[in-house]
Amino acid sequence: MTHNTGLTPKFQPELTPPLEELEAQERRLVFRQFTHEDAWALGSLLVELARERQAPVAVDIRRAGQQLFHAALPGSTPDNDAWIDRKRRVVERYGSASYLVGARFRAKGSTFEESSRLDPDEYAAHGGSFPITVEGVGVVGTVTVSGLPQLQDHRFVVEALEEFLSKDR
């Protein structure tokens, strides 16, 4: 029996992608190097895509603890910067995308907040922060977006990384 929720499919919550798909994104989205110029170009691409979509997001890119790029688009708020910090800390601690970390906890029948033993005011395993991984080096930084629902934040970052890295290959 199906229940009519009164929502069109466009407004129904999206299902979490399988862990395998999220993990494959991390294996695939790897840089040869990551310079200050790369941070600027990737950040600029994210801003361009956000402007095209009128997405009210903030964008942050860091390498080795240094903020290399930050932009706050119309409609974003200081709360987005706080979310960026919380999601970024998850990537820095776990070495994986913030959305993937949350999905791994959910796959075990729990939540990040219940089981990580980390302060939820400091850490958020919500979508939108992705590790910047360099071949032969490992995770060197983060790219983070905040302002959309968490799966959309995650997909937005992945889309920009795919576009950016396709030009480098």
Coordinates of N, CA, C and O in Angstrom, one line a residue:
M1 N 0.8 -1.2 0.0 CA 0.0 0.0 0.0 C 0.9 1.2 0.0 O 1.8 1.4 0.8
T2 N 0.6 2.2 -0.9 CA 1.4 3.4 -0.9 C 0.6 4.5 -0.3 O -0.6 4.6 -0.4
H3 N 1.3 5.4 0.4 CA 0.7 6.5 1.1 C 1.0 7.8 0.2 O 2.1 8.0 -0.1
N4 N 0.0 8.5 0.0 CA 0.2 9.8 -0.7 C 0.5 10.9 0.4 O -0.3 11.2 1.2
T5 N 1.7 11.3 0.3 CA 2.2 12.3 1.3 C 1.8 13.7 0.9 O 2.0 14.7 1.6
G6 N 1.3 13.9 -0.4 CA 0.9 15.2 -0.8 C 2.1 16.0 -1.4 O 2.0 17.1 -1.8
L7 N 3.3 15.3 -1.4 CA 4.5 15.9 -1.9 C 4.7 15.4 -3.3 O 4.5 14.2 -3.6
T8 N 5.2 16.3 -4.2 CA 5.6 15.8 -5.5 C 7.0 15.1 -5.3 O 7.7 15.4 -4.4
P9 N 7.3 14.2 -6.2 CA 8.6 13.5 -6.0 C 9.8 14.5 -5.9 O 10.7 14.2 -5.2
K10 N 9.7 15.7 -6.5 CA 10.8 16.7 -6.5 C 11.1 17.1 -5.0 O 12.2 17.5 -4.7
F11 N 10.1 17.0 -4.2 CA 10.2 17.5 -2.8 C 10.4 16.4 -1.8 O 10.5 16.7 -0.6
Q12 N 10.4 15.2 -2.2 CA 10.6 14.1 -1.2 C 12.1 14.0 -0.9 O 12.9 14.3 -1.8
P13 N 12.4 13.6 0.3 CA 13.8 13.6 0.7 C 14.6 12.6 -0.2 O 14.0 11.5 -0.5
E14 N 15.8 12.9 -0.5 CA 16.6 12.0 -1.3 C 17.2 10.9 -0.4 O 17.5 11.2 0.7
L15 N 17.3 9.7 -1.0 CA 17.9 8.6 -0.2 C 19.4 8.8 -0.2 O 20.0 9.2 -1.2
T16 N 20.0 8.4 0.9 CA 21.5 8.4 1.0 C 22.1 7.4 -0.1 O 21.6 6.3 -0.2
P17 N 23.0 7.9 -0.9 CA 23.7 7.0 -1.8 C 24.4 5.8 -1.0 O 24.8 6.0 0.1
P18 N 24.6 4.7 -1.7 CA 25.2 3.6 -1.0 C 26.7 4.0 -0.6 O 27.3 4.8 -1.3
L19 N 27.2 3.4 0.5 CA 28.5 3.6 0.9 C 29.5 3.4 -0.2 O 30.5 4.2 -0.3
E20 N 29.3 2.4 -1.0 CA 30.3 2.1 -2.1 C 30.4 3.2 -3.0 O 31.5 3.5 -3.5
E21 N 29.3 3.9 -3.3 CA 29.3 5.0 -4.3 C 30.1 6.2 -3.6 O 30.9 6.8 -4.3
L22 N 29.8 6.4 -2.4 CA 30.5 7.5 -1.7 C 32.0 7.3 -1.6 O 32.8 8.2 -1.7
E23 N 32.4 6.0 -1.2 CA 33.8 5.7 -1.1 C 34.5 5.8 -2.5 O 35.6 6.2 -2.6
A24 N 33.7 5.4 -3.6 CA 34.3 5.4 -4.9 C 34.6 6.9 -5.3 O 35.6 7.2 -6.0
Q25 N 33.7 7.8 -4.9 CA 34.0 9.2 -5.1 C 35.3 9.7 -4.6 O 36.1 10.3 -5.2
E26 N 35.6 9.3 -3.4 CA 36.9 9.6 -2.7 C 38.1 9.0 -3.4 O 39.1 9.7 -3.6
R27 N 38.0 7.8 -3.9 CA 39.1 7.1 -4.6 C 39.3 7.8 -6.0 O 40.4 7.9 -6.4
R28 N 38.2 8.3 -6.6 CA 38.3 8.9 -7.9 C 38.8 10.4 -7.9 O 39.5 10.8 -8.8
L29 N 38.4 11.1 -6.9 CA 38.6 12.6 -6.9 C 39.9 12.9 -6.1 O 39.9 13.4 -5.0
V30 N 41.0 12.6 -6.8 CA 42.3 12.8 -6.3 C 43.1 13.7 -7.2 O 43.1 13.7 -8.4
F31 N 43.9 14.6 -6.5 CA 44.7 15.6 -7.2 C 46.1 15.1 -7.5 O 46.6 14.3 -6.7
R32 N 46.8 15.6 -8.5 CA 48.2 15.3 -8.7 C 49.0 16.2 -7.7 O 50.1 15.8 -7.2
Q33 N 48.5 17.4 -7.5 CA 49.1 18.4 -6.6 C 48.0 19.3 -6.2 O 46.9 19.3 -6.8
F34 N 48.2 20.1 -5.2 CA 47.2 21.1 -4.8 C 47.9 22.3 -4.3 O 48.4 22.4 -3.2
T35 N 47.9 23.4 -5.2 CA 48.6 24.6 -4.9 C 47.6 25.7 -4.5 O 46.4 25.5 -4.6
H36 N 48.1 26.9 -4.2 CA 47.3 28.0 -3.9 C 46.5 28.4 -5.1 O 45.3 28.7 -5.0
E37 N 47.1 28.3 -6.3 CA 46.4 28.5 -7.6 C 45.2 27.6 -7.8 O 44.1 27.9 -8.3
D38 N 45.4 26.3 -7.4 CA 44.4 25.3 -7.5 C 43.2 25.6 -6.6 O 42.0 25.5 -7.0
A39 N 43.5 26.1 -5.4 CA 42.5 26.5 -4.4 C 41.7 27.6 -5.0 O 40.4 27.6 -4.9
W40 N 42.4 28.6 -5.6 CA 41.7 29.8 -6.1 C 40.7 29.3 -7.3 O 39.6 29.7 -7.4
A41 N 41.3 28.5 -8.2 CA 40.5 28.0 -9.4 C 39.3 27.2 -8.9 O 38.2 27.3 -9.5
L42 N 39.5 26.2 -8.0 CA 38.4 25.4 -7.5 C 37.4 26.3 -6.8 O 36.2 26.1 -7.1
G43 N 37.8 27.2 -6.0 CA 36.9 28.0 -5.3 C 36.1 28.9 -6.2 O 34.9 29.1 -6.1
S44 N 36.8 29.4 -7.2 CA 36.1 30.3 -8.2 C 35.1 29.5 -9.0 O 34.0 30.0 -9.3
L45 N 35.4 28.2 -9.3 CA 34.4 27.3 -10.0 C 33.2 27.1 -9.1 O 32.1 27.2 -9.6
L46 N 33.4 26.8 -7.9 CA 32.3 26.7 -7.0 C 31.4 27.9 -6.9 O 30.2 27.8 -6.9
V47 N 32.1 29.1 -6.8 CA 31.3 30.3 -6.8 C 30.5 30.5 -8.1 O 29.4 30.9 -8.0
E48 N 31.2 30.3 -9.2 CA 30.5 30.4 -10.5 C 29.3 29.5 -10.6 O 28.2 30.0 -11.0
L49 N 29.4 28.3 -10.2 CA 28.3 27.3 -10.2 C 27.2 27.8 -9.3 O 26.0 27.7 -9.6
A50 N 27.6 28.2 -8.1 CA 26.6 28.7 -7.1 C 25.8 29.9 -7.6 O 24.6 30.0 -7.4
R51 N 26.5 30.8 -8.2 CA 25.9 32.0 -8.8 C 24.9 31.7 -9.9 O 23.8 32.2 -10.0
E52 N 25.3 30.7 -10.8 CA 24.4 30.3 -11.8 C 23.1 29.7 -11.3 O 22.0 29.9 -11.8
R53 N 23.2 29.0 -10.1 CA 22.0 28.4 -9.5 C 21.4 29.2 -8.4 O 20.4 28.8 -7.8
Q54 N 21.9 30.4 -8.2 CA 21.5 31.3 -7.1 C 21.4 30.6 -5.8 O 20.5 30.7 -5.0
A55 N 22.5 29.8 -5.6 CA 22.6 29.0 -4.3 C 23.1 29.9 -3.2 O 24.2 30.4 -3.4
P56 N 22.5 29.9 -2.1 CA 22.9 30.8 -1.0 C 23.9 30.1 -0.1 O 23.7 29.7 1.0
V57 N 25.1 29.9 -0.7 CA 26.1 29.1 0.0 C 27.4 29.9 0.4 O 27.6 31.0 -0.1
A58 N 28.1 29.3 1.4 CA 29.5 29.8 1.7 C 30.4 28.7 1.2 O 30.0 27.5 1.3
V59 N 31.6 29.0 0.8 CA 32.6 28.1 0.2 C 33.9 28.3 1.0 O 34.3 29.5 1.2
D60 N 34.5 27.2 1.4 CA 35.8 27.3 2.1 C 36.7 26.2 1.6 O 36.3 25.1 1.4
I61 N 38.0 26.6 1.4 CA 39.0 25.7 1.0 C 40.3 25.9 1.8 O 40.7 27.0 2.0
R62 N 40.7 24.8 2.4 CA 41.9 24.8 3.3 C 42.9 23.8 2.9 O 42.6 22.7 2.4
R63 N 44.2 24.1 3.1 CA 45.3 23.1 3.0 C 46.2 23.3 4.2 O 46.6 24.4 4.5
A64 N 46.5 22.2 4.8 CA 47.4 22.2 5.9 C 47.1 23.2 7.0 O 47.9 23.9 7.5
G65 N 45.8 23.4 7.3 CA 45.3 24.3 8.3 C 45.2 25.7 7.9 O 44.7 26.5 8.6
Q66 N 45.6 26.0 6.6 CA 45.5 27.4 6.2 C 44.3 27.6 5.2 O 44.1 26.8 4.3
Q67 N 43.5 28.6 5.5 CA 42.4 29.0 4.7 C 43.0 29.6 3.4 O 43.6 30.7 3.4
L68 N 42.8 28.9 2.2 CA 43.2 29.5 1.0 C 42.2 30.2 0.2 O 42.4 30.9 -0.7
F69 N 40.9 29.9 0.5 CA 39.8 30.5 -0.3 C 38.5 30.5 0.6 O 38.3 29.5 1.3
H70 N 37.8 31.6 0.6 CA 36.5 31.7 1.3 C 35.7 32.7 0.5 O 36.1 33.7 0.1
A71 N 34.4 32.3 0.4 CA 33.4 33.2 -0.3 C 32.1 32.9 0.4 O 31.7 31.8 0.7
A72 N 31.3 34.0 0.6 CA 30.0 33.9 1.1 C 29.1 34.6 0.1 O 29.2 35.8 -0.1
L73 N 28.2 33.8 -0.5 CA 27.3 34.3 -1.5 C 26.0 34.9 -0.9 O 25.7 34.5 0.3
P74 N 25.3 35.7 -1.6 CA 24.0 36.3 -1.1 C 23.1 35.2 -0.6 O 22.9 34.1 -1.3
G75 N 22.6 35.4 0.5 CA 21.7 34.4 1.2 C 22.3 33.6 2.2 O 21.7 32.9 3.0
S76 N 23.7 33.5 2.2 CA 24.4 32.8 3.2 C 24.5 33.6 4.5 O 24.3 34.8 4.4
T77 N 24.7 33.0 5.6 CA 24.8 33.7 6.9 C 26.0 33.2 7.7 O 26.6 32.2 7.3
P78 N 26.3 33.9 8.8 CA 27.3 33.4 9.7 C 27.2 31.9 10.1 O 28.2 31.3 10.4
D79 N 25.9 31.5 10.2 CA 25.7 30.1 10.5 C 26.4 29.1 9.5 O 26.8 28.1 9.9
N80 N 26.4 29.5 8.3 CA 27.0 28.7 7.3 C 28.5 28.5 7.6 O 29.1 27.5 7.4
D81 N 29.2 29.6 8.0 CA 30.6 29.5 8.4 C 30.8 28.6 9.6 O 31.7 27.8 9.7
A82 N 29.8 28.6 10.6 CA 29.9 27.7 11.7 C 29.8 26.2 11.2 O 30.5 25.3 11.7
W83 N 28.8 26.0 10.3 CA 28.6 24.6 9.7 C 29.9 24.2 9.0 O 30.3 23.0 9.1
I84 N 30.5 25.1 8.2 CA 31.7 24.8 7.5 C 32.8 24.3 8.5 O 33.4 23.3 8.3
D85 N 33.0 25.0 9.6 CA 34.0 24.6 10.6 C 33.7 23.2 11.2 O 34.6 22.4 11.3
R86 N 32.4 23.0 11.5 CA 32.1 21.7 12.1 C 32.2 20.5 11.1 O 32.7 19.5 11.5
K87 N 31.8 20.7 9.9 CA 32.0 19.7 8.8 C 33.4 19.5 8.5 O 33.9 18.3 8.4
R88 N 34.2 20.5 8.4 CA 35.6 20.4 8.1 C 36.4 19.6 9.2 O 37.2 18.8 8.8
R89 N 36.0 19.9 10.4 CA 36.7 19.1 11.5 C 36.5 17.6 11.4 O 37.4 16.8 11.7
V90 N 35.3 17.2 10.9 CA 35.0 15.8 10.7 C 36.0 15.2 9.6 O 36.6 14.2 9.8
V91 N 36.1 15.9 8.5 CA 37.1 15.5 7.5 C 38.5 15.4 8.0 O 39.2 14.4 7.8
E92 N 38.9 16.4 8.7 CA 40.3 16.4 9.3 C 40.5 15.3 10.3 O 41.6 14.7 10.3
R93 N 39.5 14.9 11.0 CA 39.6 13.9 12.0 C 39.5 12.5 11.4 O 40.3 11.6 11.8
Y94 N 38.6 12.3 10.4 CA 38.4 11.0 9.9 C 39.0 10.7 8.5 O 39.1 9.6 8.0
G95 N 39.5 11.8 7.8 CA 40.1 11.6 6.5 C 39.1 11.3 5.4 O 39.6 10.8 4.4
S96 N 37.9 11.4 5.7 CA 36.8 11.1 4.7 C 35.8 12.2 4.6 O 35.7 13.0 5.6
A97 N 35.0 12.2 3.6 CA 34.0 13.3 3.4 C 33.0 13.2 4.6 O 32.7 12.2 5.1
S98 N 32.6 14.4 5.0 CA 31.7 14.5 6.1 C 30.4 13.7 5.9 O 29.9 13.1 6.9
Y99 N 29.9 13.7 4.7 CA 28.7 13.0 4.4 C 28.9 11.5 4.6 O 28.1 10.8 5.1
L100 N 30.1 11.0 4.0 CA 30.4 9.6 4.1 C 30.6 9.2 5.6 O 30.1 8.1 6.0
V101 N 31.2 10.0 6.4 CA 31.4 9.6 7.8 C 30.0 9.5 8.5 O 29.7 8.5 9.2
G102 N 29.1 10.4 8.2 CA 27.7 10.3 8.8 C 27.0 9.0 8.3 O 26.3 8.3 9.0
A103 N 27.2 8.7 7.0 CA 26.5 7.6 6.4 C 27.1 6.3 7.0 O 26.3 5.3 7.1
R104 N 28.3 6.2 7.3 CA 28.9 5.0 7.9 C 28.3 4.8 9.3 O 28.0 3.6 9.6
F105 N 28.1 5.8 10.0 CA 27.5 5.7 11.4 C 26.0 5.2 11.2 O 25.6 4.3 11.9
R106 N 25.3 5.8 10.2 CA 23.9 5.4 10.0 C 23.8 3.9 9.5 O 22.9 3.2 9.9
A107 N 24.8 3.5 8.7 CA 24.8 2.1 8.2 C 25.0 1.1 9.4 O 24.6 -0.1 9.2
K108 N 25.6 1.5 10.5 CA 25.8 0.7 11.6 C 24.6 0.8 12.6 O 24.6 0.3 13.7
G109 N 23.5 1.5 12.2 CA 22.3 1.6 13.0 C 22.4 2.6 14.1 O 21.6 2.6 15.1
S110 N 23.3 3.6 13.9 CA 23.4 4.7 14.9 C 23.5 6.0 14.2 O 23.2 6.1 13.0
T111 N 23.9 7.0 14.9 CA 24.2 8.3 14.3 C 25.6 8.8 14.8 O 26.1 8.3 15.8
F112 N 26.1 9.7 14.1 CA 27.4 10.3 14.4 C 27.3 10.9 15.8 O 28.2 10.8 16.7
E113 N 26.2 11.7 16.0 CA 26.0 12.4 17.3 C 25.9 11.4 18.5 O 26.5 11.7 19.5
E114 N 25.3 10.3 18.3 CA 25.1 9.3 19.4 C 26.4 8.5 19.7 O 26.7 8.2 20.8
S115 N 27.2 8.2 18.6 CA 28.3 7.2 18.8 C 29.7 7.8 18.7 O 30.6 7.1 19.1
S116 N 29.9 9.0 18.2 CA 31.3 9.4 17.9 C 32.0 9.9 19.2 O 33.2 9.9 19.2
R117 N 31.2 10.3 20.2 CA 31.7 10.8 21.5 C 32.4 12.2 21.2 O 33.2 12.6 22.1
L118 N 32.1 12.8 20.1 CA 32.6 14.1 19.8 C 31.6 15.2 20.1 O 30.4 15.0 19.9
D119 N 32.0 16.4 20.5 CA 31.1 17.5 20.8 C 30.4 18.0 19.5 O 31.0 18.4 18.5
P120 N 29.1 17.9 19.5 CA 28.3 18.3 18.3 C 28.4 19.8 18.0 O 28.1 20.2 16.9
D121 N 28.8 20.6 19.0 CA 29.1 22.0 18.7 C 30.4 22.2 17.9 O 30.6 23.3 17.4
E122 N 31.2 21.2 17.9 CA 32.5 21.3 17.2 C 32.6 20.4 15.9 O 33.4 20.7 15.1
Y123 N 31.8 19.3 15.9 CA 31.8 18.4 14.8 C 30.4 18.1 14.2 O 29.5 17.8 15.0
A124 N 30.3 18.0 12.9 CA 29.0 17.7 12.3 C 29.3 16.8 11.1 O 30.0 17.3 10.1
A125 N 28.8 15.6 11.1 CA 29.0 14.6 10.0 C 27.8 14.8 9.0 O 27.1 13.9 8.8
H126 N 27.7 16.0 8.5 CA 26.7 16.4 7.5 C 27.4 16.7 6.2 O 28.5 17.1 6.2
G127 N 26.7 16.5 5.1 CA 27.3 16.6 3.8 C 27.8 18.0 3.5 O 27.2 19.0 4.0
G128 N 28.9 18.1 2.8 CA 29.4 19.4 2.3 C 30.9 19.6 2.4 O 31.4 20.5 1.8
S129 N 31.6 18.7 3.2 CA 33.0 18.9 3.3 C 33.7 17.6 2.7 O 33.2 16.5 3.0
F130 N 34.7 17.8 1.9 CA 35.3 16.7 1.1 C 36.8 16.8 1.3 O 37.3 17.9 1.2
P131 N 37.5 15.7 1.4 CA 38.9 15.8 1.6 C 39.6 16.1 0.3 O 39.2 15.7 -0.8
I132 N 40.6 17.0 0.4 CA 41.5 17.2 -0.8 C 42.7 16.2 -0.6 O 43.5 16.3 0.3
T133 N 42.7 15.3 -1.5 CA 43.7 14.2 -1.5 C 44.6 14.3 -2.6 O 44.2 14.6 -3.8
V134 N 45.9 14.2 -2.4 CA 47.0 14.3 -3.4 C 47.6 12.9 -3.6 O 47.9 12.3 -2.6
E135 N 47.7 12.5 -4.8 CA 48.3 11.2 -5.1 C 49.6 11.1 -4.4 O 50.5 11.9 -4.5
G136 N 49.8 9.9 -3.8 CA 51.1 9.6 -3.1 C 51.3 10.4 -1.8 O 52.4 10.1 -1.2
V137 N 50.4 11.2 -1.5 CA 50.6 12.0 -0.2 C 49.5 11.7 0.8 O 49.7 11.5 1.9
G138 N 48.2 11.8 0.3 CA 47.1 11.6 1.2 C 46.3 12.9 1.3 O 46.4 13.8 0.5
V139 N 45.5 12.9 2.4 CA 44.6 14.1 2.6 C 45.5 15.3 3.0 O 46.2 15.2 4.0
V140 N 45.4 16.4 2.3 CA 46.2 17.6 2.6 C 45.3 18.8 3.0 O 45.8 19.8 3.4
G141 N 44.0 18.6 2.8 CA 43.1 19.8 3.0 C 41.6 19.4 2.9 O 41.3 18.2 2.8
T142 N 40.8 20.4 2.8 CA 39.4 20.3 2.7 C 38.8 21.3 1.7 O 39.3 22.4 1.6
V143 N 37.7 20.9 1.1 CA 36.8 21.9 0.4 C 35.4 21.7 0.9 O 34.9 20.5 1.1
T144 N 34.8 22.8 1.4 CA 33.6 22.7 2.1 C 32.6 23.7 1.6 O 32.9 24.9 1.3
V145 N 31.3 23.3 1.5 CA 30.2 24.1 1.1 C 29.1 24.0 2.1 O 28.9 22.9 2.6
S146 N 28.5 25.1 2.5 CA 27.3 25.1 3.4 C 26.3 26.0 2.9 O 26.6 27.2 2.5
G147 N 25.0 25.6 3.0 CA 23.9 26.5 2.7 C 22.7 25.8 2.0 O 21.6 26.3 2.0
L148 N 23.0 24.5 1.6 CA 21.9 23.7 0.9 C 21.6 22.6 1.9 O 22.4 22.3 2.8
P149 N 20.6 21.8 1.6 CA 20.4 20.5 2.4 C 21.7 19.7 2.2 O 22.4 19.7 1.2
Q150 N 22.0 18.9 3.2 CA 23.3 18.2 3.3 C 23.7 17.4 2.1 O 24.8 17.4 1.7
L151 N 22.8 16.6 1.6 CA 23.1 15.8 0.4 C 23.4 16.7 -0.8 O 24.3 16.4 -1.6
Q152 N 22.7 17.8 -0.9 CA 22.9 18.7 -2.0 C 24.3 19.4 -1.9 O 25.0 19.6 -2.8
D153 N 24.6 19.8 -0.6 CA 26.0 20.3 -0.4 C 27.0 19.3 -0.8 O 28.0 19.7 -1.5
H154 N 26.9 18.1 -0.4 CA 27.8 17.0 -0.8 C 27.9 16.9 -2.3 O 29.0 16.9 -2.9
R155 N 26.8 16.8 -3.0 CA 26.8 16.6 -4.4 C 27.3 17.8 -5.2 O 28.0 17.7 -6.2
F156 N 27.1 19.0 -4.6 CA 27.6 20.2 -5.2 C 29.2 20.2 -5.2 O 29.8 20.5 -6.2
V157 N 29.7 19.8 -4.1 CA 31.2 19.8 -4.0 C 31.7 18.7 -4.9 O 32.7 18.9 -5.7
V158 N 31.1 17.5 -5.0 CA 31.6 16.4 -5.8 C 31.5 16.8 -7.3 O 32.4 16.6 -8.1
E159 N 30.4 17.5 -7.7 CA 30.3 17.9 -9.1 C 31.4 18.9 -9.4 O 32.0 18.8 -10.5
A160 N 31.7 19.8 -8.6 CA 32.8 20.8 -8.9 C 34.1 20.1 -8.9 O 34.9 20.4 -9.8
L161 N 34.4 19.2 -8.0 CA 35.6 18.4 -8.1 C 35.8 17.6 -9.3 O 36.8 17.6 -10.0
E162 N 34.7 17.0 -9.8 CA 34.7 16.2 -11.0 C 35.0 17.1 -12.2 O 35.9 16.8 -13.0
E163 N 34.4 18.3 -12.3 CA 34.6 19.2 -13.4 C 36.0 19.7 -13.3 O 36.7 19.7 -14.3
F164 N 36.5 20.1 -12.1 CA 37.8 20.7 -12.0 C 38.9 19.6 -12.4 O 39.8 19.9 -13.1
L165 N 38.8 18.4 -11.8 CA 39.8 17.4 -12.1 C 39.7 16.9 -13.5 O 40.7 16.4 -14.0
S166 N 38.6 16.9 -14.2 CA 38.5 16.5 -15.6 C 39.4 17.3 -16.5 O 39.8 16.9 -17.5
K167 N 39.6 18.6 -16.1 CA 40.4 19.5 -16.9 C 41.9 19.3 -16.7 O 42.7 19.6 -17.5
D168 N 42.2 18.6 -15.6 CA 43.6 18.4 -15.2 C 44.1 17.1 -15.7 O 45.3 16.8 -15.7
R169 N 43.3 16.2 -16.2 CA 43.7 14.8 -16.6 C 44.3 14.8 -18.0 O 44.0 15.4 -18.9

